[in-house]
PDB file of C-alpha atoms in Angstrom:
ATOM      1  CA  MET A 906       0.000   0.000   0.000  1.00  0.00           C
ATOM      2  CA  GLN A 907       2.732   2.398   1.070  1.00  0.00           C
ATOM      3  CA  GLU A 908       4.923   1.324  -1.838  1.00  0.00           C
ATOM      4  CA  GLU A 909       2.072   1.841  -4.195  1.00  0.00           C
ATOM      5  CA  ARG A 910       1.637   5.395  -2.957  1.00  0.00           C
ATOM      6  CA  LEU A 911       5.360   6.084  -3.245  1.00  0.00           C
ATOM      7  CA  SER A 912       5.586   4.777  -6.755  1.00  0.00           C
ATOM      8  CA  GLU A 913       2.786   7.078  -7.809  1.00  0.00           C
ATOM      9  CA  PHE A 914       4.486  10.173  -6.406  1.00  0.00           C
ATOM     10  CA  GLU A 915       4.609  12.963  -8.969  1.00  0.00           C
ATOM     11  CA  LEU A 916       7.349  15.549  -8.623  1.00  0.00           C
ATOM     12  CA  ASP A 917       6.417  19.131  -9.470  1.00  0.00           C
ATOM     13  CA  ALA A 918       7.746  20.100 -12.927  1.00  0.00           C
ATOM     14  CA  ARG A 919       9.651  23.137 -11.671  1.00  0.00           C
ATOM     15  CA  LEU A 920      11.323  21.179  -8.856  1.00  0.00           C
ATOM     16  CA  ALA A 921      12.257  18.543 -11.427  1.00  0.00           C
ATOM     17  CA  ARG A 922      13.832  21.210 -13.637  1.00  0.00           C
ATOM     18  CA  ASP A 923      15.667  23.181 -10.928  1.00  0.00           C
ATOM     19  CA  THR A 924      17.010  20.285  -8.853  1.00  0.00           C
ATOM     20  CA  GLU A 925      18.556  16.864  -9.303  1.00  0.00           C
ATOM     21  CA  LEU A 926      18.020  13.712  -7.286  1.00  0.00           C
ATOM     22  CA  VAL A 927      20.770  12.843  -4.802  1.00  0.00           C
ATOM     23  CA  ALA A 928      19.153  10.079  -2.741  1.00  0.00           C
ATOM     24  CA  SER A 929      15.811   8.645  -1.809  1.00  0.00           C
ATOM     25  CA  LEU A 930      15.338   8.651   1.967  1.00  0.00           C
ATOM     26  CA  GLY A 931      12.492   6.989   3.878  1.00  0.00           C
ATOM     27  CA  LEU A 932       9.951   9.715   3.236  1.00  0.00           C
ATOM     28  CA  CYS A 933      11.681  12.307   1.083  1.00  0.00           C
ATOM     29  CA  GLN A 934      13.635  12.691  -2.064  1.00  0.00           C
ATOM     30  CA  LEU A 935      16.882  14.482  -1.256  1.00  0.00           C
ATOM     31  CA  ARG A 936      17.556  16.785  -4.192  1.00  0.00           C
ATOM     32  CA  MET A 937      20.257  19.372  -4.965  1.00  0.00           C
ATOM     33  CA  MET A 938      19.537  22.787  -6.451  1.00  0.00           C
ATOM     34  CA  LYS A 939      21.271  23.425  -9.757  1.00  0.00           C
ATOM     35  CA  ASP A 940      22.807  26.585  -8.311  1.00  0.00           C
ATOM     36  CA  SER A 941      26.437  26.702  -7.261  1.00  0.00           C
ATOM     37  CA  ARG A 942      26.169  29.925  -5.250  1.00  0.00           C
ATOM     38  CA  TRP A 943      25.341  28.057  -2.056  1.00  0.00           C
ATOM     39  CA  PRO A 944      25.333  24.382  -0.987  1.00  0.00           C
ATOM     40  CA  TRP A 945      21.549  24.184  -1.367  1.00  0.00           C
ATOM     41  CA  PHE A 946      19.540  21.014  -0.990  1.00  0.00           C
ATOM     42  CA  MET A 947      15.892  20.196  -0.771  1.00  0.00           C
ATOM     43  CA  LEU A 948      13.782  17.498   0.826  1.00  0.00           C
ATOM     44  CA  VAL A 949      10.587  16.642  -1.010  1.00  0.00           C
ATOM     45  CA  PRO A 950       8.212  14.333   0.879  1.00  0.00           C
ATOM     46  CA  GLN A 951       6.929  11.734  -1.562  1.00  0.00           C
ATOM     47  CA  ARG A 952       3.309  12.568  -0.920  1.00  0.00           C
ATOM     48  CA  ASN A 953       0.997  14.048  -3.507  1.00  0.00           C
ATOM     49  CA  GLY A 954      -1.255  17.030  -2.881  1.00  0.00           C
ATOM     50  CA  VAL A 955       0.486  18.329   0.245  1.00  0.00           C
ATOM     51  CA  SER A 956       1.689  21.927   0.486  1.00  0.00           C
ATOM     52  CA  GLU A 957       1.970  22.553   4.229  1.00  0.00           C
ATOM     53  CA  VAL A 958       3.962  20.475   6.712  1.00  0.00           C
ATOM     54  CA  PHE A 959       0.906  20.317   8.990  1.00  0.00           C
ATOM     55  CA  GLU A 960      -1.044  18.577   6.231  1.00  0.00           C
ATOM     56  CA  LEU A 961       1.225  15.545   6.547  1.00  0.00           C
ATOM     57  CA  THR A 962       0.180  12.769   8.941  1.00  0.00           C
ATOM     58  CA  PRO A 963       1.743  13.048  12.406  1.00  0.00           C
ATOM     59  CA  LEU A 964       4.074  10.160  11.571  1.00  0.00           C
ATOM     60  CA  ASP A 965       5.185  11.790   8.324  1.00  0.00           C
ATOM     61  CA  GLN A 966       5.751  15.055  10.222  1.00  0.00           C
ATOM     62  CA  ALA A 967       8.035  13.216  12.640  1.00  0.00           C
ATOM     63  CA  ILE A 968       9.921  11.503   9.813  1.00  0.00           C
ATOM     64  CA  LEU A 969      10.307  14.784   7.932  1.00  0.00           C
ATOM     65  CA  THR A 970      11.758  16.371  11.079  1.00  0.00           C
ATOM     66  CA  PHE A 971      14.199  13.496  11.441  1.00  0.00           C
ATOM     67  CA  GLU A 972      15.280  13.591   7.787  1.00  0.00           C
ATOM     68  CA  THR A 973      15.552  17.400   7.790  1.00  0.00           C
ATOM     69  CA  ASN A 974      17.716  17.512  10.879  1.00  0.00           C
ATOM     70  CA  THR A 975      19.877  14.614   9.710  1.00  0.00           C
ATOM     71  CA  VAL A 976      20.557  16.306   6.377  1.00  0.00           C
ATOM     72  CA  ALA A 977      21.123  19.724   7.970  1.00  0.00           C
ATOM     73  CA  ALA A 978      23.653  18.312  10.449  1.00  0.00           C
ATOM     74  CA  ALA A 979      25.451  16.387   7.705  1.00  0.00           C
ATOM     75  CA  LEU A 980      25.508  19.422   5.411  1.00  0.00           C
ATOM     76  CA  LYS A 981      26.951  21.650   8.111  1.00  0.00           C
ATOM     77  CA  LYS A 982      29.654  19.077   8.810  1.00  0.00           C
ATOM     78  CA  ALA A 983      30.326  18.493   5.105  1.00  0.00           C
ATOM     79  CA  THR A 984      30.742  22.185   4.306  1.00  0.00           C
ATOM     80  CA  GLY A 985      32.023  23.672   7.558  1.00  0.00           C
ATOM     81  CA  ALA A 986      29.292  26.279   7.168  1.00  0.00           C
ATOM     82  CA  GLU A 987      28.533  28.815   9.846  1.00  0.00           C
ATOM     83  CA  LYS A 988      24.771  28.295   9.851  1.00  0.00           C
ATOM     84  CA  THR A 989      22.190  26.206   8.115  1.00  0.00           C
ATOM     85  CA  ASN A 990      18.992  27.790   6.840  1.00  0.00           C
ATOM     86  CA  VAL A 991      15.995  25.479   6.862  1.00  0.00           C
ATOM     87  CA  ALA A 992      12.712  26.624   5.376  1.00  0.00           C
ATOM     88  CA  ALA A 993       9.386  25.495   3.975  1.00  0.00           C
ATOM     89  CA  ILE A 994       8.168  28.454   1.929  1.00  0.00           C
ATOM     90  CA  GLY A 995       6.368  27.335  -1.212  1.00  0.00           C
ATOM     91  CA  ASN A 996       4.786  30.609  -2.313  1.00  0.00           C
ATOM     92  CA  ILE A 997       5.613  29.763  -5.927  1.00  0.00           C
ATOM     93  CA  VAL A 998       5.929  25.953  -6.057  1.00  0.00           C
ATOM     94  CA  ARG A 999       3.129  24.570  -3.917  1.00  0.00           C
ATOM     95  CA  GLN A1000       4.324  20.991  -3.675  1.00  0.00           C
ATOM     96  CA  LEU A1001       5.786  20.716  -0.170  1.00  0.00           C
ATOM     97  CA  HIS A1002       9.565  21.009  -0.194  1.00  0.00           C
ATOM     98  CA  VAL A1003      12.018  21.930   2.538  1.00  0.00           C
ATOM     99  CA  HIS A1004      15.109  23.975   1.699  1.00  0.00           C
ATOM    100  CA  ILE A1005      18.314  23.108   3.551  1.00  0.00           C
ATOM    101  CA  VAL A1006      21.106  25.546   2.795  1.00  0.00           C
ATOM    102  CA  ALA A1007      24.628  25.919   4.144  1.00  0.00           C
ATOM    103  CA  ARG A1008      25.465  29.561   4.748  1.00  0.00           C
ATOM    104  CA  SER A1009      28.823  31.155   5.431  1.00  0.00           C
ATOM    105  CA  GLU A1010      29.934  34.692   6.092  1.00  0.00           C
ATOM    106  CA  GLY A1011      30.562  36.510   2.817  1.00  0.00           C
ATOM    107  CA  ASP A1012      28.472  34.208   0.624  1.00  0.00           C
ATOM    108  CA  PRO A1013      26.054  35.840  -1.855  1.00  0.00           C
ATOM    109  CA  ASN A1014      23.578  38.092   0.009  1.00  0.00           C
ATOM    110  CA  TRP A1015      24.920  37.086   3.451  1.00  0.00           C
ATOM    111  CA  PRO A1016      23.384  37.509   6.035  1.00  0.00           C
ATOM    112  CA  GLY A1017      20.206  38.064   4.010  1.00  0.00           C
ATOM    113  CA  PRO A1018      18.105  35.237   2.615  1.00  0.00           C
ATOM    114  CA  ILE A1019      18.937  33.249  -0.497  1.00  0.00           C
ATOM    115  CA  TRP A1020      15.387  33.167  -1.825  1.00  0.00           C
ATOM    116  CA  GLY A1021      14.566  35.648  -4.533  1.00  0.00           C
ATOM    117  CA  PHE A1022      18.187  36.786  -4.790  1.00  0.00           C
ATOM    118  CA  GLY A1023      19.878  37.087  -8.189  1.00  0.00           C
ATOM    119  CA  GLN A1024      20.178  34.319 -10.744  1.00  0.00           C
ATOM    120  CA  ALA A1025      21.242  30.697 -10.428  1.00  0.00           C
ATOM    121  CA  GLU A1026      24.809  29.879 -11.464  1.00  0.00           C
ATOM    122  CA  SER A1027      25.522  26.414 -12.778  1.00  0.00           C
ATOM    123  CA  TYR A1028      28.003  24.032 -11.179  1.00  0.00           C
ATOM    124  CA  ASP A1029      31.012  22.655 -12.876  1.00  0.00           C
ATOM    125  CA  ASP A1030      30.827  18.877 -12.726  1.00  0.00           C
ATOM    126  CA  ALA A1031      33.762  18.363 -10.388  1.00  0.00           C
ATOM    127  CA  ALA A1032      32.575  20.822  -7.736  1.00  0.00           C
ATOM    128  CA  ARG A1033      29.081  19.397  -7.931  1.00  0.00           C
ATOM    129  CA  GLN A1034      30.299  15.833  -7.423  1.00  0.00           C
ATOM    130  CA  ILE A1035      32.606  16.785  -4.543  1.00  0.00           C
ATOM    131  CA  LEU A1036      29.722  18.406  -2.682  1.00  0.00           C
ATOM    132  CA  ILE A1037      27.403  15.444  -3.255  1.00  0.00           C
ATOM    133  CA  ASP A1038      30.104  13.009  -2.154  1.00  0.00           C
ATOM    134  CA  ARG A1039      30.887  14.985   0.996  1.00  0.00           C
ATOM    135  CA  LEU A1040      27.241  15.244   1.953  1.00  0.00           C
ATOM    136  CA  THR A1041      26.473  11.581   1.366  1.00  0.00           C
ATOM    137  CA  GLU A1042      29.581  10.513   3.313  1.00  0.00           C
ATOM    138  CA  ASN A1043      28.404  12.590   6.260  1.00  0.00           C
ATOM    139  CA  LEU A1044      24.869  11.257   5.916  1.00  0.00           C
ATOM    140  CA  ALA A1045      26.151   7.710   6.114  1.00  0.00           C
ATOM    141  CA  SER A1046      28.370   8.253   9.155  1.00  0.00           C
TER     142      SER A1046
ATOM    143  CA  MET B1148      15.406  20.037  36.869  1.00  0.00           C
ATOM    144  CA  GLN B1149      13.480  20.914  33.723  1.00  0.00           C
ATOM    145  CA  GLU B1150      11.811  23.867  35.440  1.00  0.00           C
ATOM    146  CA  GLU B1151      15.133  25.090  36.662  1.00  0.00           C
ATOM    147  CA  ARG B1152      16.470  25.092  33.108  1.00  0.00           C
ATOM    148  CA  LEU B1153      13.381  26.895  31.813  1.00  0.00           C
ATOM    149  CA  SER B1154      13.521  29.584  34.460  1.00  0.00           C
ATOM    150  CA  GLU B1155      17.087  30.338  33.531  1.00  0.00           C
ATOM    151  CA  PHE B1156      16.299  30.772  29.846  1.00  0.00           C
ATOM    152  CA  GLU B1157      17.724  33.989  28.491  1.00  0.00           C
ATOM    153  CA  LEU B1158      16.059  35.529  25.461  1.00  0.00           C
ATOM    154  CA  ASP B1159      18.353  37.168  22.916  1.00  0.00           C
ATOM    155  CA  ALA B1160      18.251  40.960  23.250  1.00  0.00           C
ATOM    156  CA  ARG B1161      17.299  41.572  19.622  1.00  0.00           C
ATOM    157  CA  LEU B1162      14.458  39.037  19.735  1.00  0.00           C
ATOM    158  CA  ALA B1163      13.266  40.708  22.937  1.00  0.00           C
ATOM    159  CA  ARG B1164      13.262  44.096  21.196  1.00  0.00           C
ATOM    160  CA  ASP B1165      11.671  43.031  17.897  1.00  0.00           C
ATOM    161  CA  THR B1166       8.963  40.694  19.226  1.00  0.00           C
ATOM    162  CA  GLU B1167       6.466  40.467  22.050  1.00  0.00           C
ATOM    163  CA  LEU B1168       5.410  37.454  24.083  1.00  0.00           C
ATOM    164  CA  VAL B1169       2.045  35.942  23.128  1.00  0.00           C
ATOM    165  CA  ALA B1170       2.083  32.643  25.028  1.00  0.00           C
ATOM    166  CA  SER B1171       4.421  30.173  26.640  1.00  0.00           C
ATOM    167  CA  LEU B1172       3.984  26.718  25.127  1.00  0.00           C
ATOM    168  CA  GLY B1173       5.557  23.498  26.406  1.00  0.00           C
ATOM    169  CA  LEU B1174       8.972  24.089  24.875  1.00  0.00           C
ATOM    170  CA  CYS B1175       8.795  27.447  23.134  1.00  0.00           C
ATOM    171  CA  GLN B1176       7.865  31.015  23.709  1.00  0.00           C
ATOM    172  CA  LEU B1177       5.346  32.047  21.062  1.00  0.00           C
ATOM    173  CA  ARG B1178       6.194  35.624  20.148  1.00  0.00           C
ATOM    174  CA  MET B1179       4.808  38.116  17.615  1.00  0.00           C
ATOM    175  CA  MET B1180       6.994  40.316  15.427  1.00  0.00           C
ATOM    176  CA  LYS B1181       6.383  44.034  15.900  1.00  0.00           C
ATOM    177  CA  ASP B1182       5.755  44.379  12.177  1.00  0.00           C
ATOM    178  CA  SER B1183       2.255  44.764  10.793  1.00  0.00           C
ATOM    179  CA  ARG B1184       3.161  43.993   7.175  1.00  0.00           C
ATOM    180  CA  TRP B1185       2.543  40.283   7.629  1.00  0.00           C
ATOM    181  CA  PRO B1186       1.051  38.106  10.377  1.00  0.00           C
ATOM    182  CA  TRP B1187       4.488  37.063  11.587  1.00  0.00           C
ATOM    183  CA  PHE B1188       5.141  34.950  14.641  1.00  0.00           C
ATOM    184  CA  MET B1189       8.124  33.220  16.089  1.00  0.00           C
ATOM    185  CA  LEU B1190       8.737  30.172  18.237  1.00  0.00           C
ATOM    186  CA  VAL B1191      11.769  30.367  20.497  1.00  0.00           C
ATOM    187  CA  PRO B1192      12.708  27.114  22.245  1.00  0.00           C
ATOM    188  CA  GLN B1193      13.522  27.918  25.855  1.00  0.00           C
ATOM    189  CA  ARG B1194      16.953  26.377  25.684  1.00  0.00           C
ATOM    190  CA  ASN B1195      20.168  28.323  26.013  1.00  0.00           C
ATOM    191  CA  GLY B1196      23.108  28.016  23.652  1.00  0.00           C
ATOM    192  CA  VAL B1197      21.256  26.350  20.777  1.00  0.00           C
ATOM    193  CA  SER B1198      21.360  27.767  17.258  1.00  0.00           C
ATOM    194  CA  GLU B1199      20.479  24.804  15.040  1.00  0.00           C
ATOM    195  CA  VAL B1200      17.382  22.609  15.331  1.00  0.00           C
ATOM    196  CA  PHE B1201      19.577  19.523  15.179  1.00  0.00           C
ATOM    197  CA  GLU B1202      21.383  20.659  18.341  1.00  0.00           C
ATOM    198  CA  LEU B1203      18.188  20.138  20.351  1.00  0.00           C
ATOM    199  CA  THR B1204      17.627  16.739  21.983  1.00  0.00           C
ATOM    200  CA  PRO B1205      15.520  14.349  19.883  1.00  0.00           C
ATOM    201  CA  LEU B1206      12.576  14.906  22.236  1.00  0.00           C
ATOM    202  CA  ASP B1207      12.872  18.684  21.965  1.00  0.00           C
ATOM    203  CA  GLN B1208      13.063  18.332  18.161  1.00  0.00           C
ATOM    204  CA  ALA B1209       9.804  16.394  18.208  1.00  0.00           C
ATOM    205  CA  ILE B1210       8.119  18.937  20.489  1.00  0.00           C
ATOM    206  CA  LEU B1211       9.345  21.821  18.343  1.00  0.00           C
ATOM    207  CA  THR B1212       7.860  20.117  15.285  1.00  0.00           C
ATOM    208  CA  PHE B1213       4.554  19.675  17.085  1.00  0.00           C
ATOM    209  CA  GLU B1214       4.433  23.275  18.325  1.00  0.00           C
ATOM    210  CA  THR B1215       5.520  24.671  14.945  1.00  0.00           C
ATOM    211  CA  ASN B1216       2.889  22.757  13.012  1.00  0.00           C
ATOM    212  CA  THR B1217       0.176  23.545  15.565  1.00  0.00           C
ATOM    213  CA  VAL B1218       0.899  27.268  15.362  1.00  0.00           C
ATOM    214  CA  ALA B1219       1.219  27.233  11.560  1.00  0.00           C
ATOM    215  CA  ALA B1220      -2.142  25.467  11.149  1.00  0.00           C
ATOM    216  CA  ALA B1221      -3.828  27.834  13.604  1.00  0.00           C
ATOM    217  CA  LEU B1222      -2.299  30.889  11.929  1.00  0.00           C
ATOM    218  CA  LYS B1223      -3.453  29.786   8.493  1.00  0.00           C
ATOM    219  CA  LYS B1224      -6.963  29.252   9.815  1.00  0.00           C
ATOM    220  CA  ALA B1225      -6.945  32.518  11.774  1.00  0.00           C
ATOM    221  CA  THR B1226      -5.844  34.608   8.796  1.00  0.00           C
ATOM    222  CA  GLY B1227      -7.237  32.727   5.802  1.00  0.00           C
ATOM    223  CA  ALA B1228      -3.745  33.006   4.315  1.00  0.00           C
ATOM    224  CA  GLU B1229      -2.786  31.253   1.124  1.00  0.00           C
ATOM    225  CA  LYS B1230       0.453  29.779   2.423  1.00  0.00           C
ATOM    226  CA  THR B1231       2.466  29.674   5.584  1.00  0.00           C
ATOM    227  CA  ASN B1232       6.215  30.214   5.475  1.00  0.00           C
ATOM    228  CA  VAL B1233       8.132  28.376   8.171  1.00  0.00           C
ATOM    229  CA  ALA B1234      11.852  28.923   8.548  1.00  0.00           C
ATOM    230  CA  ALA B1235      14.800  28.615  10.890  1.00  0.00           C
ATOM    231  CA  ILE B1236      17.412  30.972   9.451  1.00  0.00           C
ATOM    232  CA  GLY B1237      19.356  32.717  12.194  1.00  0.00           C
ATOM    233  CA  ASN B1238      22.190  34.229  10.171  1.00  0.00           C
ATOM    234  CA  ILE B1239      21.961  37.389  12.274  1.00  0.00           C
ATOM    235  CA  VAL B1240      20.374  36.319  15.574  1.00  0.00           C
ATOM    236  CA  ARG B1241      21.982  33.008  16.508  1.00  0.00           C
ATOM    237  CA  GLN B1242      19.579  31.992  19.261  1.00  0.00           C
ATOM    238  CA  LEU B1243      17.365  29.338  17.660  1.00  0.00           C
ATOM    239  CA  HIS B1244      14.029  30.799  16.557  1.00  0.00           C
ATOM    240  CA  VAL B1245      11.507  29.560  14.024  1.00  0.00           C
ATOM    241  CA  HIS B1246       9.603  32.057  11.896  1.00  0.00           C
ATOM    242  CA  ILE B1247       5.957  31.263  11.131  1.00  0.00           C
ATOM    243  CA  VAL B1248       4.434  33.723   8.697  1.00  0.00           C
ATOM    244  CA  ALA B1249       1.047  33.895   6.986  1.00  0.00           C
ATOM    245  CA  ARG B1250       1.416  34.891   3.345  1.00  0.00           C
ATOM    246  CA  SER B1251      -1.247  36.014   0.907  1.00  0.00           C
ATOM    247  CA  GLU B1252      -1.164  37.015  -2.717  1.00  0.00           C
ATOM    248  CA  GLY B1253      -0.371  40.712  -3.043  1.00  0.00           C
ATOM    249  CA  ASP B1254       1.212  41.125   0.401  1.00  0.00           C
ATOM    250  CA  PRO B1255       4.553  43.010   0.575  1.00  0.00           C
ATOM    251  CA  ASN B1256       7.163  41.267  -1.622  1.00  0.00           C
ATOM    252  CA  TRP B1257       4.805  38.395  -2.521  1.00  0.00           C
ATOM    253  CA  PRO B1258       5.773  35.748  -3.669  1.00  0.00           C
ATOM    254  CA  GLY B1259       9.310  36.604  -2.559  1.00  0.00           C
ATOM    255  CA  PRO B1260      10.552  36.132   0.993  1.00  0.00           C
ATOM    256  CA  ILE B1261       9.811  38.483   3.886  1.00  0.00           C
ATOM    257  CA  TRP B1262      13.320  38.371   5.323  1.00  0.00           C
ATOM    258  CA  GLY B1263      15.543  41.304   4.512  1.00  0.00           C
ATOM    259  CA  PHE B1264      12.711  43.168   2.797  1.00  0.00           C
ATOM    260  CA  GLY B1265      12.045  46.837   3.615  1.00  0.00           C
ATOM    261  CA  GLN B1266      11.392  48.232   7.063  1.00  0.00           C
ATOM    262  CA  ALA B1267       9.087  47.080   9.856  1.00  0.00           C
ATOM    263  CA  GLU B1268       5.804  48.955  10.217  1.00  0.00           C
ATOM    264  CA  SER B1269       4.244  49.178  13.633  1.00  0.00           C
ATOM    265  CA  TYR B1270       0.795  47.832  14.466  1.00  0.00           C
ATOM    266  CA  ASP B1271      -2.052  49.909  15.719  1.00  0.00           C
ATOM    267  CA  ASP B1272      -3.217  48.420  18.998  1.00  0.00           C
ATOM    268  CA  ALA B1273      -6.598  47.213  17.770  1.00  0.00           C
ATOM    269  CA  ALA B1274      -5.264  45.309  14.750  1.00  0.00           C
ATOM    270  CA  ARG B1275      -2.542  43.786  16.874  1.00  0.00           C
ATOM    271  CA  GLN B1276      -4.992  42.569  19.494  1.00  0.00           C
ATOM    272  CA  ILE B1277      -7.425  41.164  16.903  1.00  0.00           C
ATOM    273  CA  LEU B1278      -4.650  39.089  15.326  1.00  0.00           C
ATOM    274  CA  ILE B1279      -3.435  37.770  18.686  1.00  0.00           C
ATOM    275  CA  ASP B1280      -7.003  36.918  19.733  1.00  0.00           C
ATOM    276  CA  ARG B1281      -7.744  35.107  16.481  1.00  0.00           C
ATOM    277  CA  LEU B1282      -4.543  33.100  16.659  1.00  0.00           C
ATOM    278  CA  THR B1283      -4.998  32.106  20.300  1.00  0.00           C
ATOM    279  CA  GLU B1284      -8.635  31.119  19.672  1.00  0.00           C
ATOM    280  CA  ASN B1285      -7.499  28.845  16.855  1.00  0.00           C
ATOM    281  CA  LEU B1286      -4.672  27.458  18.979  1.00  0.00           C
ATOM    282  CA  ALA B1287      -7.133  26.536  21.707  1.00  0.00           C
ATOM    283  CA  SER B1288      -9.660  24.850  19.423  1.00  0.00           C
TER     284      SER B1288
END
């Protein structure tokens, strides 16, 4: 039943375009933004028709919290960032997604927010792979 | 032991200046931003020396999730907003605090973020009290 629901999950078209899949966790897809300005990841619960965290079941809310905090801790460790920014905004893309971003002094728009700031800059392949590898190593440990 | 820790909680000076206390929940202070541009609240876990959600104990993380989602659902109902924005950023104020904001089409900077946008505008007393009453009614129900 659960597997059936997961297999039917439909990712929002804009999320599909702007991010790439890194790993599939218990509840969420862990995806990376195609924007090299900040180490910027996203958790997308594999549930259709949900736009607010409080619309998830209580169990899913607990799992999302666990996955969010696990990824945020790993990302901070992987990057040596000063602060993580964690946010569920969704004013534009309504499919529930949680941003997890590593911020450091002097990065673009620091200490302001990353959302709505400037234009995405693409990764070069090596830098992209190094970041993914570092994050997944820290997720596994 | 727990009570002792709570009584010693020290609120960051900038949070104390920019927000006012609405209610004390199990873990968090529920506070309202002194900014009438958006219905903008904040949960501040009464724990000293914590700046990331993942630094809380697992139990505190679960309680924070519960309190955050309870307040967000009540705020959406109280305001009829289109979307809530929930975020732990903390690039400037390092004491852990979670923003919970009701957003509606056409509000200032919609659909962009509220953080780092323009200047705070003060409430008139009546509007402020109506919002607090509506939120607390919906929290209680």
